[in-house]
PDB file of N, CA, C and O in Angstrom:
ATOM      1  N   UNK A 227     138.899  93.272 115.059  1.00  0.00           N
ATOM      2  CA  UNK A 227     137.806  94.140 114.663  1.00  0.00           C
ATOM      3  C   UNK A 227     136.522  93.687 115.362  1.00  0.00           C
ATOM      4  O   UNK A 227     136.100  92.531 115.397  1.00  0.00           O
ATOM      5  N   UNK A 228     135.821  95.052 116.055  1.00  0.00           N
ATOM      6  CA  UNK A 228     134.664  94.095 116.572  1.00  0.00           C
ATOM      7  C   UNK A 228     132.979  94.233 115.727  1.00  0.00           C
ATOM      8  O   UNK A 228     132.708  95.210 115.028  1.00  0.00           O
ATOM      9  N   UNK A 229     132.193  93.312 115.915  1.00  0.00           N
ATOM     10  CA  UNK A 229     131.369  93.086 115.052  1.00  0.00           C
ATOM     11  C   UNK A 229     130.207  94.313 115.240  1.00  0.00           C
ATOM     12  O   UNK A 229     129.942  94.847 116.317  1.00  0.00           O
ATOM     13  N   UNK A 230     129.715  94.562 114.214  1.00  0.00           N
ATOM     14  CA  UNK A 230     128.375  95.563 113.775  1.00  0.00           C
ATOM     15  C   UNK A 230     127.497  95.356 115.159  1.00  0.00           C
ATOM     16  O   UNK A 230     127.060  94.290 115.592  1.00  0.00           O
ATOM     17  N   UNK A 231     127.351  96.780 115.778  1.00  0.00           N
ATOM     18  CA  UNK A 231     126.444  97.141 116.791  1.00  0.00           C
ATOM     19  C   UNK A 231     125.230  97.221 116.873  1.00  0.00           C
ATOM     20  O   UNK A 231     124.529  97.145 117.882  1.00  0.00           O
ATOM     21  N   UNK A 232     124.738  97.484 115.093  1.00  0.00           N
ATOM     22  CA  UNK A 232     123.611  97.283 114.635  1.00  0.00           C
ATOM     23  C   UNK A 232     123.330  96.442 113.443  1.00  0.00           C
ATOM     24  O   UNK A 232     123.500  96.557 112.229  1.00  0.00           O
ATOM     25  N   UNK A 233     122.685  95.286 114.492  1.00  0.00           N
ATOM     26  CA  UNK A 233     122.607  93.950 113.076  1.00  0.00           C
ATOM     27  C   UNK A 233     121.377  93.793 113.042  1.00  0.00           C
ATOM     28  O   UNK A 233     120.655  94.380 113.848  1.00  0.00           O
ATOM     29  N   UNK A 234     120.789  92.793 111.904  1.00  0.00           N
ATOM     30  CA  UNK A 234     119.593  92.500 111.282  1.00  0.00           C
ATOM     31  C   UNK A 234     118.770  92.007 112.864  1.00  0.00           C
ATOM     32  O   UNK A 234     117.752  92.462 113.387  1.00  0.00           O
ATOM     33  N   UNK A 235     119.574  91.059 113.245  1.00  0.00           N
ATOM     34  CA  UNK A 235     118.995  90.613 114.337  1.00  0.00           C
ATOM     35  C   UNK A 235     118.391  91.406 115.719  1.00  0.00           C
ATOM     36  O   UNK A 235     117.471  91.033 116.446  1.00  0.00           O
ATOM     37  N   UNK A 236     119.233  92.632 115.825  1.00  0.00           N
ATOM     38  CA  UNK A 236     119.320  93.128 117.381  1.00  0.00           C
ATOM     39  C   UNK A 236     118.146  93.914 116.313  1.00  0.00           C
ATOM     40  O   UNK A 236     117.189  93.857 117.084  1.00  0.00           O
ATOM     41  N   UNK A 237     117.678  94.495 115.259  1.00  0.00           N
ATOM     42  CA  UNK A 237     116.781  95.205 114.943  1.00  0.00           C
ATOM     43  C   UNK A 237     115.427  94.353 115.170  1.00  0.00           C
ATOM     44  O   UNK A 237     114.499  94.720 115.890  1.00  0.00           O
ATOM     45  N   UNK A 238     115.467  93.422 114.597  1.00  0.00           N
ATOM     46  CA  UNK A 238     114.140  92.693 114.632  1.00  0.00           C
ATOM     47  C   UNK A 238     113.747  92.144 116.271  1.00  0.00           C
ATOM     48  O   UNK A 238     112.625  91.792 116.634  1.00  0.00           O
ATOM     49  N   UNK A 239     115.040  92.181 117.156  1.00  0.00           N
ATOM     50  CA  UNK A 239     114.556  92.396 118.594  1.00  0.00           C
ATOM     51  C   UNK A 239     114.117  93.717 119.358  1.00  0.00           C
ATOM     52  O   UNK A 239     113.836  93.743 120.556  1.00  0.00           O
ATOM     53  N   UNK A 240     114.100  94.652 118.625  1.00  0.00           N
ATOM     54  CA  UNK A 240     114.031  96.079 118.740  1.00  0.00           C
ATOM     55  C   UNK A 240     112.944  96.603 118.475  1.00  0.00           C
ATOM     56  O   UNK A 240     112.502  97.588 119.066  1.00  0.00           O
ATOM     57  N   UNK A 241     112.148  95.756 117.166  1.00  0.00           N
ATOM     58  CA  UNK A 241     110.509  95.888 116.738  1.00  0.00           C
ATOM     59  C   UNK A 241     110.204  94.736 117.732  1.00  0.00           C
ATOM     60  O   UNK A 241     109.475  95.102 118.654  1.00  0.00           O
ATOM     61  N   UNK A 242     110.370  94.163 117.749  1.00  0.00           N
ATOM     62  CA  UNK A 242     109.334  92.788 119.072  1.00  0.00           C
ATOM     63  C   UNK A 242     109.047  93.603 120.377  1.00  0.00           C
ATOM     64  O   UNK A 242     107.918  93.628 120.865  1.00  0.00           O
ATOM     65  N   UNK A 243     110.192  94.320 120.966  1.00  0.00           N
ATOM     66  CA  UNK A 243     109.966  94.842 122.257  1.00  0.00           C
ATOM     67  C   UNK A 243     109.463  95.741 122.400  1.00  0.00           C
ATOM     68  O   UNK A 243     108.937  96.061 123.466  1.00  0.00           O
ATOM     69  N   UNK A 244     109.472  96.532 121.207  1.00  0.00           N
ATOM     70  CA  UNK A 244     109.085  98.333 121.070  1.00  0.00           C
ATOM     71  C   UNK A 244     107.659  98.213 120.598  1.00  0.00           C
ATOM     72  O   UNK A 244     106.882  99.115 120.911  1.00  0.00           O
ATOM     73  N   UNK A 245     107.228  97.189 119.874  1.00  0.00           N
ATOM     74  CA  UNK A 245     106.027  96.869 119.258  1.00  0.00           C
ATOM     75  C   UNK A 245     104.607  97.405 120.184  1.00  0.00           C
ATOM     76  O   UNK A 245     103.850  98.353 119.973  1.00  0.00           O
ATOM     77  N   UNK A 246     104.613  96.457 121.183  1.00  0.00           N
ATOM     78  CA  UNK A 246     103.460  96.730 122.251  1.00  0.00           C
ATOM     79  C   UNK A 246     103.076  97.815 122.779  1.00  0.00           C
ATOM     80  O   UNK A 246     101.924  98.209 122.963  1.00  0.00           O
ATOM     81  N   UNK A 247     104.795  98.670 123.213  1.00  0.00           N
ATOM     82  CA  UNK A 247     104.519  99.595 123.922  1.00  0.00           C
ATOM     83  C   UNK A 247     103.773 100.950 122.715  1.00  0.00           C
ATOM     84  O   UNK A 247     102.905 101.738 123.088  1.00  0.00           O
ATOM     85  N   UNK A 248     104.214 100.936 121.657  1.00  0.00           N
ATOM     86  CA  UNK A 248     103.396 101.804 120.594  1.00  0.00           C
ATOM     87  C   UNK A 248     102.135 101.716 120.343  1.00  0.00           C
ATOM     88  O   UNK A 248     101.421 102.712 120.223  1.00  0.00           O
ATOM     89  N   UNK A 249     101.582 100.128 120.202  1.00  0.00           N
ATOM     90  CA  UNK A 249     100.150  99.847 119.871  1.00  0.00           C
ATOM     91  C   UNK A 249      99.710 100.519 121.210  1.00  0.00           C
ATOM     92  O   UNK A 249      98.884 101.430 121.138  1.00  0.00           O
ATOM     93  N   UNK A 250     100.235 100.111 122.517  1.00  0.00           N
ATOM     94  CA  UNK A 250      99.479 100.375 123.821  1.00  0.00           C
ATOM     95  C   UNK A 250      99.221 102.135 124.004  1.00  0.00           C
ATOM     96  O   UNK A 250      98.251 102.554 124.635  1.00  0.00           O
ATOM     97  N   UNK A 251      99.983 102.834 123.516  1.00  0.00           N
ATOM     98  CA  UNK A 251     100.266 104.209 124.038  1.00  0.00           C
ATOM     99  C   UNK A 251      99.796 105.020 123.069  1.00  0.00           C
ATOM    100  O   UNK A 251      99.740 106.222 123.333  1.00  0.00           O
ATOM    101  N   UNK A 252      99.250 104.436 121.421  1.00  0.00           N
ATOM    102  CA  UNK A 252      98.776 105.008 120.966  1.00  0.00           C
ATOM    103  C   UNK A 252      97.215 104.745 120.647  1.00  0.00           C
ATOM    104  O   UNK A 252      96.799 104.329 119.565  1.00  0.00           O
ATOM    105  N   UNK A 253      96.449 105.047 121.734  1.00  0.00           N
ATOM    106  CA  UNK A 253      95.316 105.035 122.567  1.00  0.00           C
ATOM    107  C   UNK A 253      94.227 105.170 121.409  1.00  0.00           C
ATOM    108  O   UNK A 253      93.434 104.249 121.214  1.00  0.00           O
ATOM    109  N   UNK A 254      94.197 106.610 120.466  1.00  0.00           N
ATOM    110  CA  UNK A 254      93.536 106.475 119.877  1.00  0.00           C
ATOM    111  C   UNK A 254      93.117 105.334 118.794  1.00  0.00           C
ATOM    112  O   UNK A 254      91.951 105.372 118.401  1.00  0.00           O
ATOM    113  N   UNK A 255      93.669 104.682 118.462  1.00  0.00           N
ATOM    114  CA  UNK A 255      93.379 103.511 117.596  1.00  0.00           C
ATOM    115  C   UNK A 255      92.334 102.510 117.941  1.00  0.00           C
ATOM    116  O   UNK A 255      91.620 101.843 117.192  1.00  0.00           O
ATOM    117  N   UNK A 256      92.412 102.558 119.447  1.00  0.00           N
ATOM    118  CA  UNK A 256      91.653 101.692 119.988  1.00  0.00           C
ATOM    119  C   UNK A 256      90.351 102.475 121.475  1.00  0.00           C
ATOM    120  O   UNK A 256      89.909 101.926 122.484  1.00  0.00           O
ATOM    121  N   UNK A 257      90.225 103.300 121.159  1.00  0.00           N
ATOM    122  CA  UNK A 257      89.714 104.098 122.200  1.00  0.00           C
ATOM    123  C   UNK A 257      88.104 104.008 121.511  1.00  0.00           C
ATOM    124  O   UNK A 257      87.498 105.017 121.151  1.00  0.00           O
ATOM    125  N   UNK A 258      87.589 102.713 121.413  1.00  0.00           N
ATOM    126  CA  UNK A 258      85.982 103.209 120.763  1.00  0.00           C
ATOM    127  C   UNK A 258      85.331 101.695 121.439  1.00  0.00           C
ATOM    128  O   UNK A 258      86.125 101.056 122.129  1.00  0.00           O
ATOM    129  N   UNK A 259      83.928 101.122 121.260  1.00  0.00           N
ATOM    130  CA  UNK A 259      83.549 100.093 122.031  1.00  0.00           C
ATOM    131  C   UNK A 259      83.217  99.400 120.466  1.00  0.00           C
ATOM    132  O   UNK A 259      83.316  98.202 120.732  1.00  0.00           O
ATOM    133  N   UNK A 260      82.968  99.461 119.376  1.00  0.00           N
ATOM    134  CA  UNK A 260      83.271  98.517 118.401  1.00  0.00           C
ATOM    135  C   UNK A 260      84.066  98.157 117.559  1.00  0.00           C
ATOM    136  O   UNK A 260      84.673  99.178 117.236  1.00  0.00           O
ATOM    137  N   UNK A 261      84.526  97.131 116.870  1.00  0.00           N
ATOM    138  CA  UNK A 261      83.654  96.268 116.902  1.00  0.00           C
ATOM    139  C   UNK A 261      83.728  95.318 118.376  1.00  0.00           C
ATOM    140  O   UNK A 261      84.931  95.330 118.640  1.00  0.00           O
ATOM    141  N   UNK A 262      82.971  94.450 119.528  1.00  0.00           N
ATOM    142  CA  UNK A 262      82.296  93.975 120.044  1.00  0.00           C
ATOM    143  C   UNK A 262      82.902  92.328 119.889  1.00  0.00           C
ATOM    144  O   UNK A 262      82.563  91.627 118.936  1.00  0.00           O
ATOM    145  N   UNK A 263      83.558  91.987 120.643  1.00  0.00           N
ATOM    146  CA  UNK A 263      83.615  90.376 120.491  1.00  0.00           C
ATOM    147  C   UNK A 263      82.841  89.576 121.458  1.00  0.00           C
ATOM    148  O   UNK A 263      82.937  89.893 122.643  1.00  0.00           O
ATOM    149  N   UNK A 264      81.857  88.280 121.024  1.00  0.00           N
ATOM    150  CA  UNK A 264      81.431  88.568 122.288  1.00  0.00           C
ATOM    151  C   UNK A 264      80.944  89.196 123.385  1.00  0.00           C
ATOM    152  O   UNK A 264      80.933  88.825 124.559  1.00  0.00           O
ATOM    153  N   UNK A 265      80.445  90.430 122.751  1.00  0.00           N
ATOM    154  CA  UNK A 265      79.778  91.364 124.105  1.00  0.00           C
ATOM    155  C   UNK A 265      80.809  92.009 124.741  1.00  0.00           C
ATOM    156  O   UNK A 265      80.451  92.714 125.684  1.00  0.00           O
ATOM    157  N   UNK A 266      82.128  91.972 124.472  1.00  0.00           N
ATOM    158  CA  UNK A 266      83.304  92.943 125.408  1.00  0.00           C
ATOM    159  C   UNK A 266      83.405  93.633 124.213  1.00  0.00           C
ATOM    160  O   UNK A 266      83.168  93.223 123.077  1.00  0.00           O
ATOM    161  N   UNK A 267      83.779  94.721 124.582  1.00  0.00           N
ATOM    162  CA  UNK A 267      83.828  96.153 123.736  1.00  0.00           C
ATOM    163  C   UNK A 267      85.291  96.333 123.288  1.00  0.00           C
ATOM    164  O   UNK A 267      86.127  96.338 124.191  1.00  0.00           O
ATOM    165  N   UNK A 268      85.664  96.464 122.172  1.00  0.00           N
ATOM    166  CA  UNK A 268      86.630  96.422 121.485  1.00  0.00           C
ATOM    167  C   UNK A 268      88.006  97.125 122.506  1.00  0.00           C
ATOM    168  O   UNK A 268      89.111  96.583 122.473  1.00  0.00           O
ATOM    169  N   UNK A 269      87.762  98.299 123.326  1.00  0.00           N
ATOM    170  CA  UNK A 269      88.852  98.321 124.078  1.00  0.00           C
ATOM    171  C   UNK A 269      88.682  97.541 125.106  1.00  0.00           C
ATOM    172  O   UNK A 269      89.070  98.182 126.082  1.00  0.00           O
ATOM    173  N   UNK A 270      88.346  96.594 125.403  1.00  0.00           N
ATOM    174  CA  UNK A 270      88.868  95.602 126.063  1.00  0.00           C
ATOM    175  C   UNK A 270      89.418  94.621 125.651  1.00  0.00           C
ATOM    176  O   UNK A 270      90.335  94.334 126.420  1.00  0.00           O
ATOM    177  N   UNK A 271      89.358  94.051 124.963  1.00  0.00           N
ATOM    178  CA  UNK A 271      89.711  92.610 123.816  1.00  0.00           C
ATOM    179  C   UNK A 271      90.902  93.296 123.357  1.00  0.00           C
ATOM    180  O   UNK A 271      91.973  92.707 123.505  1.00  0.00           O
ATOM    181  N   UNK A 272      90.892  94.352 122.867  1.00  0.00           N
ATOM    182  CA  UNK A 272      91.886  94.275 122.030  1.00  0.00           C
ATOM    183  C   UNK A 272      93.179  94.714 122.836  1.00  0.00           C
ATOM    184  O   UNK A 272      94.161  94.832 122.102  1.00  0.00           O
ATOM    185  N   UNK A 273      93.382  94.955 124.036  1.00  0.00           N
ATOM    186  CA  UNK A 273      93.858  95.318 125.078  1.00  0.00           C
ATOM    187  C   UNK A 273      94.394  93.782 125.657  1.00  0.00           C
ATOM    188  O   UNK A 273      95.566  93.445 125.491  1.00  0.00           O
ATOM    189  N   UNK A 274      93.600  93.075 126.213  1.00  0.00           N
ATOM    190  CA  UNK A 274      94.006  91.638 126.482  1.00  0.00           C
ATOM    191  C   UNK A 274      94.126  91.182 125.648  1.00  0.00           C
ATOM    192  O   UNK A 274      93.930  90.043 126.071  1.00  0.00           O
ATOM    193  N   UNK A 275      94.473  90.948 123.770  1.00  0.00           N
ATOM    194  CA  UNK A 275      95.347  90.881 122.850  1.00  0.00           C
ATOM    195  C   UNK A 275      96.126  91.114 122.824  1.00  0.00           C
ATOM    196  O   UNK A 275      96.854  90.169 122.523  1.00  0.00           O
ATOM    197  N   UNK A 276      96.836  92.367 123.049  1.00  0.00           N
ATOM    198  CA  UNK A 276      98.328  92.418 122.964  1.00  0.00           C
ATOM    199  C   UNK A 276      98.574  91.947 124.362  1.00  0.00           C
ATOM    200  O   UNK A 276      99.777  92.178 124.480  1.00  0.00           O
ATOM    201  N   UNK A 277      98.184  91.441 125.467  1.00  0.00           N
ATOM    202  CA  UNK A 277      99.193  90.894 126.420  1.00  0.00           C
ATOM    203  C   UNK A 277      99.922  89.557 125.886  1.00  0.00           C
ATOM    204  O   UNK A 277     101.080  89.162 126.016  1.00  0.00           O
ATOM    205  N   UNK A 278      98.647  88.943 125.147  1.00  0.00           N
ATOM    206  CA  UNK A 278      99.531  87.452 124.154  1.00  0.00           C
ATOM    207  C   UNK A 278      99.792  87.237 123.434  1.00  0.00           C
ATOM    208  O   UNK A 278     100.148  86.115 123.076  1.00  0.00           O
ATOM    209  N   UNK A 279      99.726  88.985 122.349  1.00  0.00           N
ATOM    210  CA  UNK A 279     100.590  89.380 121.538  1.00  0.00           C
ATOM    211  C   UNK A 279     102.483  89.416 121.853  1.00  0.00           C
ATOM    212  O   UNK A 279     103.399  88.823 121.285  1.00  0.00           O
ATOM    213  N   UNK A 280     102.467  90.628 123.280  1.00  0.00           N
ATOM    214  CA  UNK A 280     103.647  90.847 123.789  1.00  0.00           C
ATOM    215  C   UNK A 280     104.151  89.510 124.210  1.00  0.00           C
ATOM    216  O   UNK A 280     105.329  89.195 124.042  1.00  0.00           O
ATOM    217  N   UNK A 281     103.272  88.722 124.755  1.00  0.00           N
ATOM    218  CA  UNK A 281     104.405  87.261 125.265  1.00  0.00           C
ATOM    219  C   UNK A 281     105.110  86.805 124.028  1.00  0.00           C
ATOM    220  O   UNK A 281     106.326  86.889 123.852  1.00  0.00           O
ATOM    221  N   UNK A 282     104.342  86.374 123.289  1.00  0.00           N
ATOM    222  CA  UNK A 282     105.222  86.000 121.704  1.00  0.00           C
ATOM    223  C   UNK A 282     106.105  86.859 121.549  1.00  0.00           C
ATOM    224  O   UNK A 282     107.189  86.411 121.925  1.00  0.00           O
ATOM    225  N   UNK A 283     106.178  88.068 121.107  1.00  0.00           N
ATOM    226  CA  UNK A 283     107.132  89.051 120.340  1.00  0.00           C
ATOM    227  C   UNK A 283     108.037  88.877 121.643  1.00  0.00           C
ATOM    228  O   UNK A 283     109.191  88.621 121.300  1.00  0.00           O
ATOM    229  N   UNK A 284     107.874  88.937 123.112  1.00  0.00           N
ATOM    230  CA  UNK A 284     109.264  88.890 123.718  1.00  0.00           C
ATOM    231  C   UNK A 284     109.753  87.182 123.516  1.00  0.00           C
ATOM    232  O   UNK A 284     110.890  86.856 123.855  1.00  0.00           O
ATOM    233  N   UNK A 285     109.081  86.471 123.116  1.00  0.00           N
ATOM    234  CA  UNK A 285     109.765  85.128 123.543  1.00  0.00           C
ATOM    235  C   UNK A 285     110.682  84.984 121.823  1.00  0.00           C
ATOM    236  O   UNK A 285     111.738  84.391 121.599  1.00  0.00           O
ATOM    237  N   UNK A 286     110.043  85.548 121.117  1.00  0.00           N
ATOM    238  CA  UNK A 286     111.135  85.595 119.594  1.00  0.00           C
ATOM    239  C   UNK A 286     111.669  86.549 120.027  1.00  0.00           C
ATOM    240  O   UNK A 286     112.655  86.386 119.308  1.00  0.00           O
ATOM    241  N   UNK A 287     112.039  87.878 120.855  1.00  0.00           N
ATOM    242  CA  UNK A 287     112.904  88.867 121.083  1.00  0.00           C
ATOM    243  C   UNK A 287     114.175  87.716 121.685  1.00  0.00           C
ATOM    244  O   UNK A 287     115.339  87.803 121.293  1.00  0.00           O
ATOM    245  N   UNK A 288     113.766  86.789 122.566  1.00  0.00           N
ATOM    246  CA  UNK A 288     114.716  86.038 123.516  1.00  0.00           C
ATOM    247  C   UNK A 288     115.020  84.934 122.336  1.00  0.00           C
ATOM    248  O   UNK A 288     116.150  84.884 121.848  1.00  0.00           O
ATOM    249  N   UNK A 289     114.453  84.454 122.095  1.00  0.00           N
ATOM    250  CA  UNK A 289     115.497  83.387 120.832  1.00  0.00           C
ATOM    251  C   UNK A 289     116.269  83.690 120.192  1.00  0.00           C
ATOM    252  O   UNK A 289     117.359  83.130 120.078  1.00  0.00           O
ATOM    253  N   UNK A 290     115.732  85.072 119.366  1.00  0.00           N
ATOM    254  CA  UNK A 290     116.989  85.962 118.313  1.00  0.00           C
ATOM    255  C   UNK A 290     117.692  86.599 119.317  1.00  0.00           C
ATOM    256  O   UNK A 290     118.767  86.851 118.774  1.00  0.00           O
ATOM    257  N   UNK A 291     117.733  86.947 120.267  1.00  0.00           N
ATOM    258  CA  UNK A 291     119.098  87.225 121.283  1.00  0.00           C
ATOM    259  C   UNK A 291     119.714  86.458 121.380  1.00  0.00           C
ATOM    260  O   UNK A 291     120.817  87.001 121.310  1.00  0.00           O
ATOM    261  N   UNK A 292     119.919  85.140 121.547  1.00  0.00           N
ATOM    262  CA  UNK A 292     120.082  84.057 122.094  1.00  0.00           C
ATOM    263  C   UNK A 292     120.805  83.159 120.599  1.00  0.00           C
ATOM    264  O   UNK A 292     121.827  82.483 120.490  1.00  0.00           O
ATOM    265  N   UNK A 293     120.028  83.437 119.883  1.00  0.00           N
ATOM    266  CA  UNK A 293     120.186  83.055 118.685  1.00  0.00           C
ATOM    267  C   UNK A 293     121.881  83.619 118.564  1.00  0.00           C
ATOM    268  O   UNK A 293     122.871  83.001 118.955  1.00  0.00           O
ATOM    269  N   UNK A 294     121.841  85.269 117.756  1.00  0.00           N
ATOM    270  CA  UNK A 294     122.797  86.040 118.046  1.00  0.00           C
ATOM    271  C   UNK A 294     124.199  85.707 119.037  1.00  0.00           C
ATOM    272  O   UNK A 294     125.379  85.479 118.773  1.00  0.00           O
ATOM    273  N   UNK A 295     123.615  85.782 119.967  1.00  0.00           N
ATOM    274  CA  UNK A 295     124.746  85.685 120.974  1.00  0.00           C
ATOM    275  C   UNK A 295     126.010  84.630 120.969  1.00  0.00           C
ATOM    276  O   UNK A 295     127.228  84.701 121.130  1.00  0.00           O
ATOM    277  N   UNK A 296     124.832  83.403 120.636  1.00  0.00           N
ATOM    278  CA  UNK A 296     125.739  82.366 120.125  1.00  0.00           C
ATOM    279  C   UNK A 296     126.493  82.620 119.041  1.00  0.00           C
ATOM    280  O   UNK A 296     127.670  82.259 119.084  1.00  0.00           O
ATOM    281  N   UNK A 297     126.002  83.271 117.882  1.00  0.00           N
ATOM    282  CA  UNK A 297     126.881  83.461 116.921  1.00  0.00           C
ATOM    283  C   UNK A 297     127.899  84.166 116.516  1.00  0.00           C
ATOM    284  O   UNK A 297     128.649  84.115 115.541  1.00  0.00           O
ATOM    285  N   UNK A 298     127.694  85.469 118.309  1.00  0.00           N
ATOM    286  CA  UNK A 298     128.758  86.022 118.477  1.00  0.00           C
ATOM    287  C   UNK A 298     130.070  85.356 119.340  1.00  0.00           C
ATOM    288  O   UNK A 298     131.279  85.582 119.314  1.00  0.00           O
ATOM    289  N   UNK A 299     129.477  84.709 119.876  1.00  0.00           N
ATOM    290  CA  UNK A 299     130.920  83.830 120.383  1.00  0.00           C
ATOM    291  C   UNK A 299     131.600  83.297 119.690  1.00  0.00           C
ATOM    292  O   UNK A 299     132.830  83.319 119.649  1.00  0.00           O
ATOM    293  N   UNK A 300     130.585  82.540 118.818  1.00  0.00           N
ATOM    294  CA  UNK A 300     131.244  81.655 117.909  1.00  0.00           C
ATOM    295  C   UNK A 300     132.249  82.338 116.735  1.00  0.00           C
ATOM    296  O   UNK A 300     133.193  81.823 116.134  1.00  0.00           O
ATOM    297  N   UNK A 301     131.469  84.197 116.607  1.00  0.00           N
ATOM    298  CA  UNK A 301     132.457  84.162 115.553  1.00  0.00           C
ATOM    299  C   UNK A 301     131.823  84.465 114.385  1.00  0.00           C
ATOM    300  O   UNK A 301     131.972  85.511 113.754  1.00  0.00           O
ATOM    301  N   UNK A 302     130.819  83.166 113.975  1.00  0.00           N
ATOM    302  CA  UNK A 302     130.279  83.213 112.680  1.00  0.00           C
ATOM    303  C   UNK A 302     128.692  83.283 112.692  1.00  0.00           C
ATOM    304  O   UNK A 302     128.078  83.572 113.720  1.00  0.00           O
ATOM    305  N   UNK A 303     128.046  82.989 111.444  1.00  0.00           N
ATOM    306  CA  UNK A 303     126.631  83.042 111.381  1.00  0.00           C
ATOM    307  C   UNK A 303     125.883  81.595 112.251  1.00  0.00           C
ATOM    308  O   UNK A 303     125.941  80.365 112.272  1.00  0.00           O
ATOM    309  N   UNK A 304     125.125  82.846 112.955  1.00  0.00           N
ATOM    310  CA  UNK A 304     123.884  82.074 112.688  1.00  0.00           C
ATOM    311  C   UNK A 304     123.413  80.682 112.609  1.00  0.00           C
ATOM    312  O   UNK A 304     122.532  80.760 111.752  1.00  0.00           O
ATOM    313  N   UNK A 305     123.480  79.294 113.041  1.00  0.00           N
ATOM    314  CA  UNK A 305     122.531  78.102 112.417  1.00  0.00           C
ATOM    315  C   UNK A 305     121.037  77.779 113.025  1.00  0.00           C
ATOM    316  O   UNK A 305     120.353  76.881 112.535  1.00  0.00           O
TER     317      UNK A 305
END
């Protein structure tokens, strides 16, 4: 029998990767110049935020793959 195509894990790699591209594309949220950090206008900052937002969420996308994977070889859960 082969194992569930859709697991807890491949989901929560599914919000990490999909994450950015939604905040990024849904423009209006961030399409105004306050609030102001520092004198850069909120669509800027918050723009070079999610780039070191997205590094994190892909580098836990790659552990829980990785994570997973192993536990599909193995068979069993997870350590």
């Amino acid at each position: 029998m082969r194992p569930a195509v859709i697991t807890p894990a491949r989901v929560v790699i599914a919000l990490c990767v999909v994450a950015p591209f939604v905040a990024m594309l849904w423009v209006s949220s961030y399409a105004r110049a306050d609030p102001a950090l520092m004198g850069i206008p909120f669509f800027y900052w918050y723009q070079l935020l999610w780039v070191l937002l997205s590094t994190v969420l892909t580098m836990i996308a790659y552990q829980v793959w990785r994570r997973d994977q192993r536990a599909r070889r193995s068979g069993g859960a997870a350590k």
